[in-house]
Coordinates of C-alpha atoms in Angstrom, one line a residue:
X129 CA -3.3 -13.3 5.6
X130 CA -5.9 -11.0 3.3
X131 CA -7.8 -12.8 1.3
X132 CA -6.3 -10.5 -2.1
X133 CA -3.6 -11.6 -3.7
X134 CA -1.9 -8.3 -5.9
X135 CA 0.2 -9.0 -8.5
X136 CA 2.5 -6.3 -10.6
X137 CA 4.2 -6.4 -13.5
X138 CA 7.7 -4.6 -14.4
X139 CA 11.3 -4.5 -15.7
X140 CA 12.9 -2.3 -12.8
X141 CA 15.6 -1.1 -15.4
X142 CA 16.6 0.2 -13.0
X143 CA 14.6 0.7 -9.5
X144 CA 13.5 4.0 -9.0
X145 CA 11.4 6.4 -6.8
X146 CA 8.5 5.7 -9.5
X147 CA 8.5 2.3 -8.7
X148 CA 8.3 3.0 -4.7
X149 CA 5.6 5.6 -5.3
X150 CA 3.5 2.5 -7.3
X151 CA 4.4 -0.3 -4.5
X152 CA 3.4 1.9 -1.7
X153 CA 0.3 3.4 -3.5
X154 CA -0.6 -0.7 -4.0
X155 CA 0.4 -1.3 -0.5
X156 CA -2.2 1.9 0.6
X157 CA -4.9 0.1 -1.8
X158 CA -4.4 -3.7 -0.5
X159 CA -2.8 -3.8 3.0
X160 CA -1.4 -6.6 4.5
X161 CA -1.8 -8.3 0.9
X162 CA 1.1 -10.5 -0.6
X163 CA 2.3 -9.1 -3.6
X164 CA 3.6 -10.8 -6.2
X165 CA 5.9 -9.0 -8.8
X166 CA 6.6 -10.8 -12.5
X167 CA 9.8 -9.6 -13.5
X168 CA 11.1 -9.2 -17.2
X169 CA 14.8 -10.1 -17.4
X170 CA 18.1 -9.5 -18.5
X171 CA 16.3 -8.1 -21.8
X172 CA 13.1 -5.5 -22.0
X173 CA 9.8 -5.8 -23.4
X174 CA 10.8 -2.3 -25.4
X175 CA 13.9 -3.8 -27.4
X176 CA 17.0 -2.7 -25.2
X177 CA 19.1 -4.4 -22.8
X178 CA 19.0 -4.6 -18.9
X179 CA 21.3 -2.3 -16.9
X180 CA 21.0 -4.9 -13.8
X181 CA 20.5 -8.3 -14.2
X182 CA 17.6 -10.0 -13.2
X183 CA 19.1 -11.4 -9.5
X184 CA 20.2 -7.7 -8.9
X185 CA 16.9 -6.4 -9.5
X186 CA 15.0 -9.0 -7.3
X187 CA 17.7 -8.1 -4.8
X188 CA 16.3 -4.6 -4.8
X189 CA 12.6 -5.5 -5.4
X190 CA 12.9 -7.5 -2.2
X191 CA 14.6 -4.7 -0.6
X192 CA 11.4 -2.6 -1.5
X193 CA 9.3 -4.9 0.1
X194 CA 7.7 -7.1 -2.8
X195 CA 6.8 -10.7 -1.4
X196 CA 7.2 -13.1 -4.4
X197 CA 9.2 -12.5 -7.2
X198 CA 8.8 -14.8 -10.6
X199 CA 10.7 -14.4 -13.8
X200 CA 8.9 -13.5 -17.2
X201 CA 10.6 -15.6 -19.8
X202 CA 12.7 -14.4 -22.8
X203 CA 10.2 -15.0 -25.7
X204 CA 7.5 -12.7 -23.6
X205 CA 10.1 -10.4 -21.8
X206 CA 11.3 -8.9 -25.0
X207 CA 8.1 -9.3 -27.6
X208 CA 5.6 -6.9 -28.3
X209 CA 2.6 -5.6 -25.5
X210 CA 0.2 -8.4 -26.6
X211 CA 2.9 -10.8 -26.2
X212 CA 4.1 -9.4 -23.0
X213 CA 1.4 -9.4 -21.3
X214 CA -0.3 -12.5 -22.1
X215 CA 3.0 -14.1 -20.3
X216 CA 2.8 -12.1 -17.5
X217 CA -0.8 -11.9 -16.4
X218 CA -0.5 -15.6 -17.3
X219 CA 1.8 -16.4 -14.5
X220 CA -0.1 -13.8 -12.4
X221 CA -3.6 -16.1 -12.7
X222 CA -1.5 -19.7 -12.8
X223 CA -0.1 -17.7 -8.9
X224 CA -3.5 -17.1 -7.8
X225 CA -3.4 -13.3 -8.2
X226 CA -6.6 -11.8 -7.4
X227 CA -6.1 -7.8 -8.3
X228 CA -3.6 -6.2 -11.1
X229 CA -2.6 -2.9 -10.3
X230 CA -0.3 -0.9 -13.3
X231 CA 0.9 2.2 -13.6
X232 CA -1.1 4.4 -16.6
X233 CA -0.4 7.6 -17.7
X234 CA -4.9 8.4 -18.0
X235 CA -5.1 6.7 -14.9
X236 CA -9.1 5.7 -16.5
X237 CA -9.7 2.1 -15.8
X238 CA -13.2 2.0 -17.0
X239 CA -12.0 3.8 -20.8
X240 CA -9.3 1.0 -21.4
X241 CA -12.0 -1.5 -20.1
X242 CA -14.4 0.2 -22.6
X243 CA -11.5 0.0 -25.1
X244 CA -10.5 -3.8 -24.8
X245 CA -14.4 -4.5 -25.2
X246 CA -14.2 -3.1 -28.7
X247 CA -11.1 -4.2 -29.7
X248 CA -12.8 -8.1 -28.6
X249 CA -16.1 -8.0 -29.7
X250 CA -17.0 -5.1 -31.9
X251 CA -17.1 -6.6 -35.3
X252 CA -15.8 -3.7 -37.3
X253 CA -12.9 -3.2 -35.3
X254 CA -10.4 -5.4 -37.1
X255 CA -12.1 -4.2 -40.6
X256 CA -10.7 -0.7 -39.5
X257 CA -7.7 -1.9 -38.3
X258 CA -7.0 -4.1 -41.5
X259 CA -7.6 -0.9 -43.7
X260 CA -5.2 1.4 -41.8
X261 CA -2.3 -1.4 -41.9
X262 CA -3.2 -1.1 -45.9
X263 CA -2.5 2.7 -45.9
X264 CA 1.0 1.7 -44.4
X265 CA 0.7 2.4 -40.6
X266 CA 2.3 -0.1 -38.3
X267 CA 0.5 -2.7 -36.3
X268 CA -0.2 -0.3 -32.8
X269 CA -0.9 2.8 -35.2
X270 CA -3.4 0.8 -36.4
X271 CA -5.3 -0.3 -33.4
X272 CA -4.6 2.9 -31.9
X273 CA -6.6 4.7 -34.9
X274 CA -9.3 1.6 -35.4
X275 CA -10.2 2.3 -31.3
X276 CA -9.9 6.1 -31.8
X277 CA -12.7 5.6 -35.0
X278 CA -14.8 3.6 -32.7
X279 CA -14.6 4.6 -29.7
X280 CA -13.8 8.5 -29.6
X281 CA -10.7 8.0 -27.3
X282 CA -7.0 8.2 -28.0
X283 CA -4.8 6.1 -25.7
X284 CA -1.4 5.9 -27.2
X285 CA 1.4 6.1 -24.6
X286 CA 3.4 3.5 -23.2
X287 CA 1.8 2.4 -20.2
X288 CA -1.7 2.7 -21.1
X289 CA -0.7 0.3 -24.3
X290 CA 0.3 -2.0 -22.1
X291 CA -2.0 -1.7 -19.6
X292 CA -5.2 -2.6 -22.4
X293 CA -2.6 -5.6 -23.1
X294 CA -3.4 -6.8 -19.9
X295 CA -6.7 -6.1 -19.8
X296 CA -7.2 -7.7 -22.7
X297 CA -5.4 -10.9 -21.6
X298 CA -8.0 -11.2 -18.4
X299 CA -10.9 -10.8 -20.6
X300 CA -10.0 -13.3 -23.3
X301 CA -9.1 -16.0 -21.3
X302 CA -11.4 -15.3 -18.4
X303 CA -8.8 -14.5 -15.5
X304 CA -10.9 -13.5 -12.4
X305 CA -8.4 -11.2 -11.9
X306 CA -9.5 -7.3 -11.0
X307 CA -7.1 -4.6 -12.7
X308 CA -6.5 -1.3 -10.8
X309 CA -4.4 1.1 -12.4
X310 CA -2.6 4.1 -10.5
X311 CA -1.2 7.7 -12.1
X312 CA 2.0 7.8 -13.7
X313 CA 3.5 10.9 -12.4
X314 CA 6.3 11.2 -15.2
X315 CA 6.6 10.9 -19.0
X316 CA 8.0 7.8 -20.1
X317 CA 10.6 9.7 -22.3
X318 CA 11.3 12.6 -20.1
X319 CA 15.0 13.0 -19.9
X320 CA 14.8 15.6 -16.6
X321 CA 15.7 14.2 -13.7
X322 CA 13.8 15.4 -10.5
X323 CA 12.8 12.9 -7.6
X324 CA 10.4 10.8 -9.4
X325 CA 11.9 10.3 -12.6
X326 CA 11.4 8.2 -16.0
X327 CA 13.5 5.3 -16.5
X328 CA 14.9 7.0 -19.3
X329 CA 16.2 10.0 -18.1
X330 CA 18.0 7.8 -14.7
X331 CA 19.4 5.3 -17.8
X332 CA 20.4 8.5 -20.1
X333 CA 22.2 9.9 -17.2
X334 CA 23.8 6.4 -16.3
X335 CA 25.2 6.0 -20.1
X336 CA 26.7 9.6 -19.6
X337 CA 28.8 8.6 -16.6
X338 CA 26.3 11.5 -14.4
X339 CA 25.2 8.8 -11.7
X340 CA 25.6 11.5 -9.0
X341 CA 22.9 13.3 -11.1
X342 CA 20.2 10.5 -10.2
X343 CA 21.0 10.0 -6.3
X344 CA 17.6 12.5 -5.4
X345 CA 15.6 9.8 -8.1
X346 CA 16.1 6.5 -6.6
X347 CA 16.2 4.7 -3.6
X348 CA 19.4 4.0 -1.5
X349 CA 19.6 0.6 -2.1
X350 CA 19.5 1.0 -5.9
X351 CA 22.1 4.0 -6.2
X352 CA 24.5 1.7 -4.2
X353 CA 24.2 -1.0 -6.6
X354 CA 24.3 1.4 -9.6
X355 CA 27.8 2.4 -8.0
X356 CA 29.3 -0.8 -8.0
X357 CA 27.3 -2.6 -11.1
X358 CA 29.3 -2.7 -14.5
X359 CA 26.3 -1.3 -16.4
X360 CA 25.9 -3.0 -19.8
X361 CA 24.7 -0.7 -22.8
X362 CA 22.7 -2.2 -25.9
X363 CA 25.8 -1.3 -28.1
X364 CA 28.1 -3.3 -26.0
X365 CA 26.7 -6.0 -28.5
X366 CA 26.3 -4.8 -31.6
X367 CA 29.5 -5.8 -32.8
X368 CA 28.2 -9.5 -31.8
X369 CA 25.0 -8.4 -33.8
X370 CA 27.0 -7.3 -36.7
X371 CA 28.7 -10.8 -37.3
X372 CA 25.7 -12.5 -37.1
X373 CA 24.1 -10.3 -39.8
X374 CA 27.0 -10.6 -41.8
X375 CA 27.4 -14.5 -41.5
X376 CA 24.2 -15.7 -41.4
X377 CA 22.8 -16.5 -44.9
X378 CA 19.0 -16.7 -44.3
X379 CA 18.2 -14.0 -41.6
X380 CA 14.4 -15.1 -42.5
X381 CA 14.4 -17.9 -39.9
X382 CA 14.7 -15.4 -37.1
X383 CA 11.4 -14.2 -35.7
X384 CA 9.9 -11.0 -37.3
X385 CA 12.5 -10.5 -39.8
X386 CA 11.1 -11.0 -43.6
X387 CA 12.9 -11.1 -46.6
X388 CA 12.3 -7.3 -47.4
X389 CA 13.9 -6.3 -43.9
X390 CA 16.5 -9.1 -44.4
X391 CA 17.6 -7.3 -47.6
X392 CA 17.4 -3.5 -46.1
X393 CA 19.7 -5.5 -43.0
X394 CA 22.5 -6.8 -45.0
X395 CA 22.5 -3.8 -47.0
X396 CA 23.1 -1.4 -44.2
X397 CA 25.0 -2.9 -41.7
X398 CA 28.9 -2.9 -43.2
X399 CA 28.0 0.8 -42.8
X400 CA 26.6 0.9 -39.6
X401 CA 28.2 1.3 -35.9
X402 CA 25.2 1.4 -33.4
X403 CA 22.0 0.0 -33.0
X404 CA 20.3 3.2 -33.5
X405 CA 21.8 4.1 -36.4
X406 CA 21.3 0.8 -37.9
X407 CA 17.5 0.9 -37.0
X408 CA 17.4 4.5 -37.9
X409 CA 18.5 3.6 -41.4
X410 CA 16.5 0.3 -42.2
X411 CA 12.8 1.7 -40.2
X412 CA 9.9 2.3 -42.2
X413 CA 6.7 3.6 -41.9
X414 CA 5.1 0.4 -41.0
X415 CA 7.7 -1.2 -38.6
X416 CA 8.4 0.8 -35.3
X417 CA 11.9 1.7 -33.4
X418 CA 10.9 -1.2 -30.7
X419 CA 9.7 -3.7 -32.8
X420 CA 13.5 -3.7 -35.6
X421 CA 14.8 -3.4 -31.7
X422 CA 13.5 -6.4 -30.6
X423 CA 13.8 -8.1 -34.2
X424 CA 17.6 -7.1 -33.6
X425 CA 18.1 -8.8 -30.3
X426 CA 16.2 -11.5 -31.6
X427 CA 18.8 -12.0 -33.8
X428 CA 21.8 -11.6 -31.6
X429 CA 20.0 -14.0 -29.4
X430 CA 19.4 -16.8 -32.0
X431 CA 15.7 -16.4 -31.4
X432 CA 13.9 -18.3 -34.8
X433 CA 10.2 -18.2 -36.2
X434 CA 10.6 -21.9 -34.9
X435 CA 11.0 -20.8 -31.3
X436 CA 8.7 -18.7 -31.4
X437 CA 6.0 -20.9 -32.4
X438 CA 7.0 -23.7 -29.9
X439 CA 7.4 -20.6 -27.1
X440 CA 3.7 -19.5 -27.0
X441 CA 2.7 -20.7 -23.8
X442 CA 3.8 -20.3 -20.4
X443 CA 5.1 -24.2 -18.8
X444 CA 6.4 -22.9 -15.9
X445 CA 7.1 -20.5 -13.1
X446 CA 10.3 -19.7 -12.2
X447 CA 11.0 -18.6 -8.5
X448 CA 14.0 -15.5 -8.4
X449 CA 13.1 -14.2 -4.7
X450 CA 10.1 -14.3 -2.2
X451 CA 10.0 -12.7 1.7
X452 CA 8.8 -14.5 4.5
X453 CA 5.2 -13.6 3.5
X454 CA 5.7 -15.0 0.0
X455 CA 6.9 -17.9 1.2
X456 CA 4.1 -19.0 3.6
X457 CA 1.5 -17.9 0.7
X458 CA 3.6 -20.1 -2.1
X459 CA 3.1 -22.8 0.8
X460 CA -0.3 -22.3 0.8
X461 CA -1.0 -22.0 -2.7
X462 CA 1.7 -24.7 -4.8
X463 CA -0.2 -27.9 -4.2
X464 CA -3.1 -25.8 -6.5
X465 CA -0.7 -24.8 -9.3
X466 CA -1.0 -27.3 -12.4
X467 CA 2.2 -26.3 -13.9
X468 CA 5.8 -26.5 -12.6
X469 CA 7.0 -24.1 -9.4
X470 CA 11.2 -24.1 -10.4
X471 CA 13.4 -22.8 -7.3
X472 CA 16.2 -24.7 -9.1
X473 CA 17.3 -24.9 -12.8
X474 CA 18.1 -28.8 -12.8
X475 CA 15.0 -29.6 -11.0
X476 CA 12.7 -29.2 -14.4
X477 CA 14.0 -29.7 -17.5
X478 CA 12.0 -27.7 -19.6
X479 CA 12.6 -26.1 -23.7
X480 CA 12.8 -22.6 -22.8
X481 CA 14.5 -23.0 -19.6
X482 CA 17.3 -23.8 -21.5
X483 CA 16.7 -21.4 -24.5
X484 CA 16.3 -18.9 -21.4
X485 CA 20.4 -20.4 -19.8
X486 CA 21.6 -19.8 -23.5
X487 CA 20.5 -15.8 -23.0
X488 CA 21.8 -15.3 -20.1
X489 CA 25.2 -16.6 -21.6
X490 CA 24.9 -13.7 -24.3
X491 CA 23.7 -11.1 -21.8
X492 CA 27.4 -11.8 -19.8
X493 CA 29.2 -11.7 -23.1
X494 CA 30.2 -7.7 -22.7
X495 CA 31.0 -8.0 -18.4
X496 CA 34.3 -8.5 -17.3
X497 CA 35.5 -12.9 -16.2
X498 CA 34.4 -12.8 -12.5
X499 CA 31.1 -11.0 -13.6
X500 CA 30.6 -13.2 -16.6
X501 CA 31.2 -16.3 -14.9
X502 CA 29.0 -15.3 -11.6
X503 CA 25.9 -14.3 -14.5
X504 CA 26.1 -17.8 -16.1
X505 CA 26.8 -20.0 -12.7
X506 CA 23.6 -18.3 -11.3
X507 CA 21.3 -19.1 -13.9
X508 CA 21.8 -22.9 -12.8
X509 CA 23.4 -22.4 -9.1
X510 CA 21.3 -19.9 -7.7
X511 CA 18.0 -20.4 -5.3
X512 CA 15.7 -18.0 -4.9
X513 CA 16.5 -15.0 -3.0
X514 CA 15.5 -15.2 0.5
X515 CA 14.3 -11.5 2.2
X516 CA 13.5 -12.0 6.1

């Protein structure tokens, strides 16, 4: 077995040619090397819900020929970059993950190196960033225009933000891990659909009852799960969402809401049928469209400021799939691992475990009994997907 160990990061919401063209480009850079995917869940770092759930999508990453699949919890799944991918790169080092390969739309390792160095150790850098949040920008505006002050450079789409979050999480806590980035060949909000395709568009289309339209975008595997999936939509909940706002006295206690947006929410919502149009009509200039949709779910989902403060740090890794390769290399590796390896949800009791079983029971909320049922039984029942 190579001595490299790659590790990826990704939602697969849903699967798609994209994906294949990053796993084989990491395949091409690292051969023979396990790889080892961390996999958000049944809700998305961007504030919207899951088409597939989480055993469906390590189904299909197993299909494509990923070795180890681990699940990124709740309270770093759905939070923002930072948060994200201090979870993920986490569970990537605790794995023994030598290389981090992400997709980036400059494709310019050595600039978001250069840019993460600022951003940690040039001391004017949060000065600049303190004075933009003044003039009213939100939080990534102002890094964003702090870096670009500094540094000359502009990088400001999605996975370029996220890939500096990782970056970032190697440097500050010293990860000997390399990161490796590879093009992105689309634009994350493109909505044509072509062979390699956003996310978007192939989710668009799905939502507009056009899945023939994405058969030339993703692999086999995926289209024939698409075709028999019930596909949950983010406004399959808000009436869930709307109750809660409605009933709930102090919407403070959730995480990221203050009392200013807590006002704006209970003012709006009576007169509000969508997630959208509720965002639309309570976003400002200093709060983005992801972050009130997160703060949204984190409502729906009962996630508190006090959650979030005991949920900072990972405590576990959760097994969802692994091949015959990932197997023999979590063999190798688990006697070296300081923190709990769960194949099993009753082996570990653990906080956010459980807080992770209560999302999963609101994700099947909106899919028919047999569906519902199978979502919640799995959570406890199911062992990691074998791939031979």
């Amino acid at each position: 077995m190579s001595s490299k160990v790659i590790g990826i990061i990704a939602e697969y919401n849903p699967f798609h040619n994209g994906h294949w063209y990053h796993l084989n480009k990491v395949k091409e850079m690292f051969p023979n090397s396990p790889i080892i995917l961390v996999l958000g869940g049944n809700f998305t770092q961007r504030g919207d819900i899951s088409i597939l759930d989480k055993w469906t999508k390590t189904d299909l990453a197993l299909k494509a020929g990923i070795d180890l699949i681990v699940e990124l919890p709740f309270p770093f799944s759905c939070a923002s970059a930072d948060i994200f991918a201090e979870g993920a790169v986490g569970i990537l080092n605790y794995l023994g993950v030598t290389d981090l390969v992400f997709g980036s739309e400059s494709d310019d390792i050595e600039g978001i190196k250069q840019l993460v160095e600022t951003e940690l150790y040039n001391p004017d850098f949060n000065s600049l960033v303190k004075v933009y949040l003044r003039m009213g920008y939100n939080y990534p505006t102002a890094l964003s225009k702090a870096l670009e002050d500094i540094t000359g450079a502009n990088y400001n789409l999605p996975n370029d933000i996220l890939g500096i979050s990782y970056v970032k999480a190697i440097y500050s806590n010293n990860y000997k891990i390399t990161p490796h980035t590879i093009k992105r060949t689309t634009d994350y909000h493109s909505k044509e659909l072509k062979e390699i395709s956003s996310a978007t568009s192939i989710r668009e289309a799905l939502l507009n009852k056009e899945l023939i339209n994405i058969k030339e975008s993703v692999p086999l595997f995926t289209y024939k799960k698409l075709e028999q999936e019930y596909l949950p939509k983010l406004d399959d909940y808000f009436l869930l969402l709307k109750y809660k706002i409605i009933s709930i006295d102090d919407l403070t206690k959730y995480n990221l809401v203050d009392s200013g947006l807590a006002t704006k929410l209970k003012k709006e919502i009576l007169d509000s049928y969508s997630f959208d149009e509720l965002i639309t009509k309570v976003k400002s200039k200093n709060l983005t469209y992801s972050r009130l949709s997160r703060t949204l779910i984190y409502i729906l989902c009962d996630y508190t400021k006090a959650l979030a403060n005991e949920f900072k740090t990972i405590k576990y890794v959760r097994l969802l799939g692994f091949s015959t390769k990932g197997k023999d290399y979590l063999n190798k590796v688990k006697k070296d691992i300081d923190i709990p390896i769960i194949s099993k949800f009753t082996r570990e009791k653990d906080n956010m475990l459980e807080y992770e079983y209560q999302i999963t029971k609101i994700y099947a909320l909106v899919f028919g009994k047999e569906k519902s049922k199978e979502l919640i039984e799995n959570e406890f029942k199911m062992k990691p997907i074998r791939e031979e």
